[in-house]
Short mmCIF file of C-alpha atoms and ligand atoms in Angstrom, two decimals:
data_model
loop_
_atom_site.label_atom_id
_atom_site.label_comp_id
_atom_site.label_asym_id
_atom_site.label_seq_id
_atom_site.Cartn_x
_atom_site.Cartn_y
_atom_site.Cartn_z
CA UNK I 4 94.81 127.20 57.25
CA UNK I 5 95.47 130.81 58.26
CA UNK I 6 97.82 131.79 61.07
CA UNK I 7 94.80 132.50 63.26
CA UNK I 8 93.11 129.14 62.70
CA UNK I 9 92.82 127.12 65.89
CA UNK I 10 95.30 124.27 66.12
CA UNK I 11 93.45 121.02 66.60
CA UNK I 12 94.71 119.15 69.63
CA UNK I 13 94.38 115.39 70.09
CA UNK I 14 91.19 114.61 72.02
CA UNK I 15 91.65 112.59 75.19
CA UNK I 16 89.31 110.25 77.04
CA UNK I 17 90.11 110.05 80.72
CA UNK I 18 88.93 107.34 83.08
CA UNK I 19 89.21 108.58 86.65
CA UNK I 20 88.60 112.02 88.13
CA UNK I 21 90.34 111.49 91.45
CA UNK I 22 92.95 113.95 92.69
CA UNK I 23 95.43 112.96 89.97
CA UNK I 24 92.88 112.46 87.17
CA UNK I 25 91.40 115.89 87.86
CA UNK I 26 94.83 117.54 87.69
CA UNK I 27 95.58 115.75 84.41
CA UNK I 28 92.23 116.73 82.91
CA UNK I 29 92.74 120.38 83.82
CA UNK I 30 96.21 120.39 82.24
CA UNK I 31 94.91 118.96 78.94
CA UNK I 32 91.90 121.28 78.91
CA UNK I 33 94.11 124.30 79.61
CA UNK I 34 96.30 123.30 76.65
CA UNK I 35 93.26 123.09 74.35
CA UNK I 36 92.81 119.31 74.20
CA UNK I 37 89.16 118.22 74.17
CA UNK I 38 88.66 115.91 77.17
CA UNK I 39 85.93 113.35 77.71
CA UNK I 40 85.93 112.18 81.31
CA UNK I 41 84.30 109.31 83.15
CA UNK I 42 84.39 108.68 86.87
CA UNK I 43 82.71 105.92 88.85
CA UNK I 44 81.22 108.54 91.17
CA UNK I 45 79.68 110.96 88.64
CA UNK I 46 79.92 114.11 90.79
CA UNK I 47 83.73 114.17 90.51
CA UNK I 48 83.57 114.05 86.70
CA UNK I 49 80.83 116.68 86.62
CA UNK I 50 83.11 119.07 88.50
CA UNK I 51 85.34 119.05 85.40
CA UNK I 52 82.48 120.08 83.10
CA UNK I 53 82.94 123.65 84.36
CA UNK I 54 86.48 123.51 82.95
CA UNK I 55 85.16 122.39 79.57
CA UNK I 56 85.27 118.59 79.82
CA UNK I 57 82.59 116.41 78.30
CA UNK I 58 81.22 114.01 80.90
CA UNK I 59 80.62 110.44 79.70
CA UNK I 60 77.82 108.41 81.25
CA UNK I 61 79.90 105.23 81.38
CA UNK I 62 83.44 103.98 80.87
CA UNK I 63 82.39 102.42 77.55
CA UNK I 64 81.11 105.80 76.30
CA UNK I 65 84.39 107.47 77.24
CA UNK I 66 86.40 104.76 75.49
CA UNK I 67 84.20 105.00 72.38
CA UNK I 68 84.63 108.80 72.23
CA UNK I 69 88.35 108.96 71.44
CA UNK I 70 91.20 106.82 70.26
CA UNK I 71 93.53 107.97 73.05
CA UNK I 72 92.25 106.64 76.36
CA UNK I 73 93.98 107.47 79.63
CA UNK I 74 93.22 105.47 82.78
CA UNK I 75 94.13 107.02 86.13
CA UNK I 76 92.34 104.90 88.71
CA UNK I 77 93.15 103.72 92.20
CA UNK I 78 94.87 100.43 91.39
CA UNK I 79 95.12 97.71 88.75
CA UNK I 80 91.98 95.95 90.00
CA UNK I 81 89.95 99.13 89.46
CA UNK I 82 91.19 99.33 85.86
CA UNK I 83 90.03 95.75 85.26
CA UNK I 84 86.69 96.54 86.88
CA UNK I 85 86.12 99.80 84.99
CA UNK I 86 87.00 98.27 81.60
CA UNK I 87 85.31 94.91 82.15
CA UNK I 88 83.42 94.11 78.94
CA UNK I 89 84.38 97.42 77.28
CA UNK I 90 85.52 97.08 73.64
CA UNK I 91 89.07 98.35 73.13
CA UNK I 92 89.59 97.57 69.45
CA UNK I 93 91.61 100.33 67.79
CA UNK I 94 92.14 102.23 71.05
CA UNK I 95 95.44 103.51 72.44
CA UNK I 96 95.25 102.77 76.15
CA UNK I 97 97.69 104.61 78.42
CA UNK I 98 97.50 103.37 81.98
CA UNK I 99 98.69 105.96 84.49
CA UNK I 100 97.46 103.86 87.40
CA UNK I 101 100.20 102.82 89.81
CA UNK I 102 100.87 99.08 89.72
CA UNK I 103 103.56 96.42 89.88
CA UNK I 104 105.72 95.33 86.92
CA UNK I 105 103.80 92.04 86.68
CA UNK I 106 100.49 93.91 86.66
CA UNK I 107 101.81 96.16 83.87
CA UNK I 108 102.79 93.13 81.78
CA UNK I 109 99.50 91.35 82.41
CA UNK I 110 97.47 94.47 81.68
CA UNK I 111 99.43 94.94 78.42
CA UNK I 112 98.64 91.37 77.31
CA UNK I 113 95.02 91.87 78.36
CA UNK I 114 94.67 95.13 76.38
CA UNK I 115 96.52 93.79 73.34
CA UNK I 116 94.27 90.73 73.26
CA UNK I 117 91.33 93.18 73.09
CA UNK I 118 92.78 94.95 70.06
CA UNK I 119 94.35 97.97 71.77
CA UNK I 120 97.88 99.35 71.78
CA UNK I 121 99.08 99.71 75.37
CA UNK I 122 101.44 101.93 77.29
CA UNK I 123 101.98 101.51 81.00
CA UNK I 124 103.06 104.44 83.13
CA UNK I 125 104.17 105.61 86.56
CA UNK I 126 103.64 109.20 87.65
CA UNK I 127 106.58 110.80 89.44
CA UNK I 128 104.69 113.79 90.81
CA UNK I 129 101.88 114.86 93.10
CA UNK I 130 98.78 116.57 91.70
CA UNK I 131 99.85 120.20 92.37
CA UNK I 132 102.92 119.62 90.15
CA UNK I 133 100.82 118.52 87.17
CA UNK I 134 100.60 121.04 84.31
CA UNK I 135 103.06 123.35 86.06
CA UNK I 136 106.08 124.24 83.93
CA UNK I 137 109.42 123.44 85.58
CA UNK I 138 107.77 121.66 88.53
CA UNK I 139 110.00 118.65 87.89
CA UNK I 140 106.98 116.40 87.35
CA UNK I 141 107.46 113.55 84.92
CA UNK I 142 105.82 110.30 83.93
CA UNK I 143 107.66 107.06 83.19
CA UNK I 144 106.26 105.17 80.18
CA UNK I 145 106.88 101.67 78.82
CA UNK I 146 105.19 99.41 76.31
CA UNK I 147 104.17 100.27 72.74
CA UNK I 148 106.87 102.54 71.27
CA UNK I 149 104.57 103.37 68.34
CA UNK I 150 101.85 104.58 70.70
CA UNK I 151 104.34 106.66 72.67
CA UNK I 152 105.80 108.27 69.53
CA UNK I 153 102.38 109.06 68.10
CA UNK I 154 101.06 110.68 71.29
CA UNK I 155 104.24 111.99 72.83
CA UNK I 156 103.25 115.68 72.46
CA UNK I 157 99.88 115.08 74.08
CA UNK I 158 101.42 113.01 76.86
CA UNK I 159 103.96 115.79 77.48
CA UNK I 160 101.24 118.33 78.33
CA UNK I 161 100.65 117.46 82.00
CA UNK I 162 104.25 116.46 82.85
CA UNK I 163 107.59 115.54 81.34
CA UNK I 164 107.92 112.14 79.67
CA UNK I 165 110.52 109.39 80.13
CA UNK I 166 110.11 106.34 77.88
CA UNK I 167 111.98 103.46 79.53
CA UNK I 168 111.47 100.59 77.09
CA UNK I 169 109.12 98.28 75.25
CA UNK I 170 108.72 95.94 78.23
CA UNK I 171 105.38 97.09 79.68
CA UNK I 172 106.59 96.20 83.17
CA UNK I 173 109.47 98.67 83.08
CA UNK I 174 107.53 101.85 83.89
CA UNK I 175 106.24 100.28 87.12
CA UNK I 176 109.66 98.78 87.84
CA UNK I 177 111.35 102.19 87.61
CA UNK I 178 108.48 103.89 89.46
CA UNK I 179 108.53 101.43 92.37
CA UNK I 180 112.34 101.43 92.55
CA UNK I 181 112.33 105.24 92.84
CA UNK I 182 109.49 105.24 95.39
CA UNK I 183 111.29 102.56 97.41
CA UNK I 184 114.45 104.67 97.50
CA UNK I 185 112.34 107.63 98.59
CA UNK I 186 110.93 105.58 101.47
CA UNK I 187 114.42 104.68 102.61
CA UNK I 188 115.27 108.38 102.59
CA UNK I 189 112.14 109.30 104.55
CA UNK I 190 112.93 106.55 107.07
CA UNK I 191 116.32 108.15 107.61
CA UNK I 192 114.76 111.61 107.91
CA UNK I 193 112.27 110.33 110.51
CA UNK I 194 115.07 108.75 112.55
CA UNK I 195 117.18 111.92 112.38
CA UNK I 196 114.30 114.11 113.63
CA UNK I 197 113.54 111.56 116.37
CA UNK I 198 117.14 111.91 117.60
CA UNK I 199 116.97 115.70 117.93
CA UNK I 200 113.36 116.33 118.91
CA UNK I 201 113.74 116.16 122.70
CA UNK I 202 116.79 118.41 122.67
CA UNK I 203 117.03 122.16 122.35
CA UNK I 204 117.43 121.90 118.58
CA UNK I 205 114.78 123.53 116.41
CA UNK I 206 113.61 121.18 113.65
CA UNK I 207 113.48 124.21 111.37
CA UNK I 208 117.15 124.92 112.00
CA UNK I 209 118.11 121.27 111.56
CA UNK I 210 116.17 120.70 108.31
CA UNK I 211 118.54 122.72 106.04
CA UNK I 212 121.48 120.66 107.32
CA UNK I 213 119.55 117.47 106.61
CA UNK I 214 118.64 118.55 103.09
CA UNK I 215 122.15 119.64 102.16
CA UNK I 216 123.68 116.45 103.61
CA UNK I 217 121.26 114.16 101.75
CA UNK I 218 121.80 116.17 98.56
CA UNK I 219 125.59 115.86 98.94
CA UNK I 220 125.34 112.09 99.52
CA UNK I 221 122.84 111.29 96.74
CA UNK I 222 125.46 111.15 93.93
CA UNK I 223 126.89 108.06 95.68
CA UNK I 224 124.22 106.24 93.61
CA UNK I 225 126.43 106.82 90.53
CA UNK I 226 129.34 105.09 92.27
CA UNK I 227 127.07 102.18 93.26
CA UNK I 228 125.90 101.88 89.63
CA UNK I 229 129.51 101.84 88.42
CA UNK I 230 130.39 99.10 90.93
CA UNK I 231 127.31 97.04 89.96
CA UNK I 232 128.15 97.35 86.26
CA UNK I 233 131.77 96.36 86.79
CA UNK I 234 130.88 93.64 89.33
CA UNK I 235 133.63 95.06 91.57
CA UNK I 236 132.40 96.42 94.90
CA UNK I 237 135.96 97.48 95.78
CA UNK I 238 136.17 99.90 92.86
CA UNK I 239 136.82 103.48 94.00
CA UNK I 240 136.01 102.73 97.65
CA UNK I 241 136.35 105.78 99.89
CA UNK I 242 134.87 104.48 103.16
CA UNK I 243 135.07 100.72 103.25
CA UNK I 244 132.48 98.47 104.85
CA UNK I 245 134.66 97.55 107.87
CA UNK I 246 135.01 101.24 108.73
CA UNK I 247 131.31 101.89 108.17
CA UNK I 248 130.21 99.00 110.39
CA UNK I 249 132.52 100.22 113.16
CA UNK I 250 130.84 103.63 112.89
CA UNK I 251 127.39 102.08 112.96
CA UNK I 252 127.92 101.11 116.61
CA UNK I 253 127.97 104.84 117.38
CA UNK I 254 124.69 105.34 115.52
CA UNK I 255 123.00 102.57 117.52
CA UNK I 256 124.45 103.74 120.83
CA UNK I 257 123.32 107.31 120.17
CA UNK I 258 119.79 106.10 119.43
CA UNK I 259 119.81 104.28 122.78
CA UNK I 260 121.20 107.32 124.63
CA UNK I 261 118.51 109.53 123.09
CA UNK I 262 115.75 107.05 123.94
CA UNK I 263 114.95 106.51 120.25
CA UNK I 264 113.98 103.18 118.72
CA UNK I 265 116.48 102.02 116.10
CA UNK I 266 113.84 99.99 114.26
CA UNK I 267 114.09 102.09 111.09
CA UNK I 268 117.87 102.03 111.09
CA UNK I 269 118.68 98.52 112.23
CA UNK I 270 117.66 96.45 109.18
CA UNK I 271 120.17 98.22 106.95
CA UNK I 272 122.90 98.21 109.58
CA UNK I 273 122.33 94.49 110.20
CA UNK I 274 122.81 93.77 106.50
CA UNK I 275 126.08 95.70 106.50
CA UNK I 276 127.29 93.68 109.52
CA UNK I 277 126.33 90.41 107.76
CA UNK I 278 128.22 91.37 104.63
CA UNK I 279 131.26 92.22 106.77
CA UNK I 280 130.98 88.88 108.59
CA UNK I 281 130.97 87.20 105.15
CA UNK I 282 134.47 88.62 104.61
CA UNK I 283 133.78 91.74 102.51
CA UNK I 284 135.20 94.45 104.76
CA UNK I 285 137.25 95.99 101.98
CA UNK I 286 134.21 96.62 99.79
CA UNK I 287 131.87 99.57 99.55
CA UNK I 288 128.40 99.29 101.12
CA UNK I 289 127.03 98.43 97.65
CA UNK I 290 127.76 94.75 98.33
CA UNK I 291 124.70 94.49 100.61
CA UNK I 292 122.64 94.31 97.39
CA UNK I 293 123.90 90.73 97.09
CA UNK I 294 122.16 89.88 100.37
CA UNK I 295 118.84 91.26 99.09
CA UNK I 296 118.84 89.09 95.97
CA UNK I 297 116.45 86.26 96.80
CA UNK I 298 116.99 84.67 93.36
CA UNK I 299 120.74 84.36 93.90
CA UNK I 300 121.99 80.78 93.85
CA UNK I 301 122.46 79.65 97.45
CA UNK I 302 125.58 77.70 98.31
CA UNK I 303 124.80 74.00 98.87
CA UNK I 304 124.29 73.21 102.57
P1 NDP S 10 92.07 109.11 94.27
O1 NDP S 10 91.85 108.25 95.46
O2 NDP S 10 91.90 110.60 94.41
O3 NDP S 10 91.12 108.63 93.09
C1 NDP S 10 90.98 107.26 92.81
C2 NDP S 10 90.19 107.12 91.54
O4 NDP S 10 90.00 105.74 91.27
C3 NDP S 10 88.82 107.75 91.62
O5 NDP S 10 88.49 108.23 90.32
C4 NDP S 10 87.96 106.55 92.00
O6 NDP S 10 86.60 106.70 91.66
C5 NDP S 10 88.59 105.51 91.11
N1 NDP S 10 88.29 104.14 91.52
C6 NDP S 10 88.65 103.50 92.64
N2 NDP S 10 88.19 102.24 92.65
C7 NDP S 10 87.53 102.08 91.48
C8 NDP S 10 86.85 100.99 90.87
N3 NDP S 10 86.76 99.81 91.47
N4 NDP S 10 86.30 101.17 89.65
C9 NDP S 10 86.38 102.37 89.02
N5 NDP S 10 87.01 103.45 89.55
C10 NDP S 10 87.59 103.29 90.75
O7 NDP S 10 93.52 108.76 93.74
P2 NDP S 10 94.47 109.62 92.77
O8 NDP S 10 93.67 110.26 91.70
O9 NDP S 10 95.36 110.47 93.60
O10 NDP S 10 95.39 108.47 92.19
C11 NDP S 10 95.09 107.82 90.96
C12 NDP S 10 96.34 107.03 90.54
O11 NDP S 10 97.43 107.94 90.42
C13 NDP S 10 96.74 105.97 91.59
O12 NDP S 10 97.15 104.79 90.95
C14 NDP S 10 97.90 106.64 92.29
O13 NDP S 10 98.82 105.71 92.85
C15 NDP S 10 98.52 107.45 91.17
N6 NDP S 10 99.34 108.53 91.68
C16 NDP S 10 98.81 109.44 92.57
C17 NDP S 10 99.61 110.40 93.14
C18 NDP S 10 99.07 111.37 94.13
O14 NDP S 10 99.88 112.04 94.79
N7 NDP S 10 97.75 111.54 94.24
C19 NDP S 10 101.07 110.46 92.83
C20 NDP S 10 101.50 109.51 91.83
C21 NDP S 10 100.67 108.56 91.33
P3 NDP S 10 85.55 107.27 92.76
O15 NDP S 10 85.64 108.76 92.67
O16 NDP S 10 84.26 106.72 92.30
O17 NDP S 10 85.97 106.73 94.09
#
């Protein structure tokens, strides 16, 4: 091979040309990977032909075209529907469809029983971040380590990669845990804006304060992890639960004064108050995790 010879890139079959599938396809095509795409509604797949993709007439044709098959469909049920009756022997199926840990494990067993290697995944990005260097986009992967190692360069084209273990449920577990934390943050942001919006405070002036405060507080997750790992919720406490609960009364009273519903705030504050009532005032707030654990052994009545 001469220096000028084209480098052959792993061909990819992609099931799903929705917003995310289209972004993925464009990233692989731009990097020189041949892409065969199938979409339930053919027009969306055809739009990718202009970028150089080969459009498959059916999901089975797309799967037959290449060993590496990527699914990026709406939900787990749509993956089952699209691949119903499609032979997977010898395929490497990477499922970028958002699902639950149990769905990831079941889909792995389902694919393995059909002769495929399987990798589950969770995309930590929105479509405009895909294929953009330094956008911070990454994809969590779990399942077949051999599949991941073999295709890691191809998988790294649209976004960064984080392999989180052989348990095929782990990608979804990490994905959903991160998304759940994000929702808690957005709930707090919504409440904060609700407090200021009827006052002479410009949201645009308030937003930088909000961002820098949340950014400064985020590393508290490391402290929580340390306390969870040591089993000691009193380790390194700066603001103990008793003090925090006393302060929470001010948060609730301010919401009332401002005519703002505390419905986003109250569930978390109620948990803190319960943990305090259980006698854990000298702990950090991390101890509320105990109250969320529905599998925890309950004391006998
Ligand atoms: P879209 O709604 O844009 O596309 C959904 C895709 O699923 C389309 O290709 C649609 O086909 C297909 N589909 C739906 N139902 C079926 C079915 N029963 N059988 C076959 N195909 C079906 O969603 P996205 O592309 O944005 O999302 C795809 C996956 O990526 C989802 O799991 C999503 O959670 C995940 N994701 C998306 C992000 C985002 O910001 N968009 C961020 C992170 C993850 P058709 O065109 O025929 O309707």
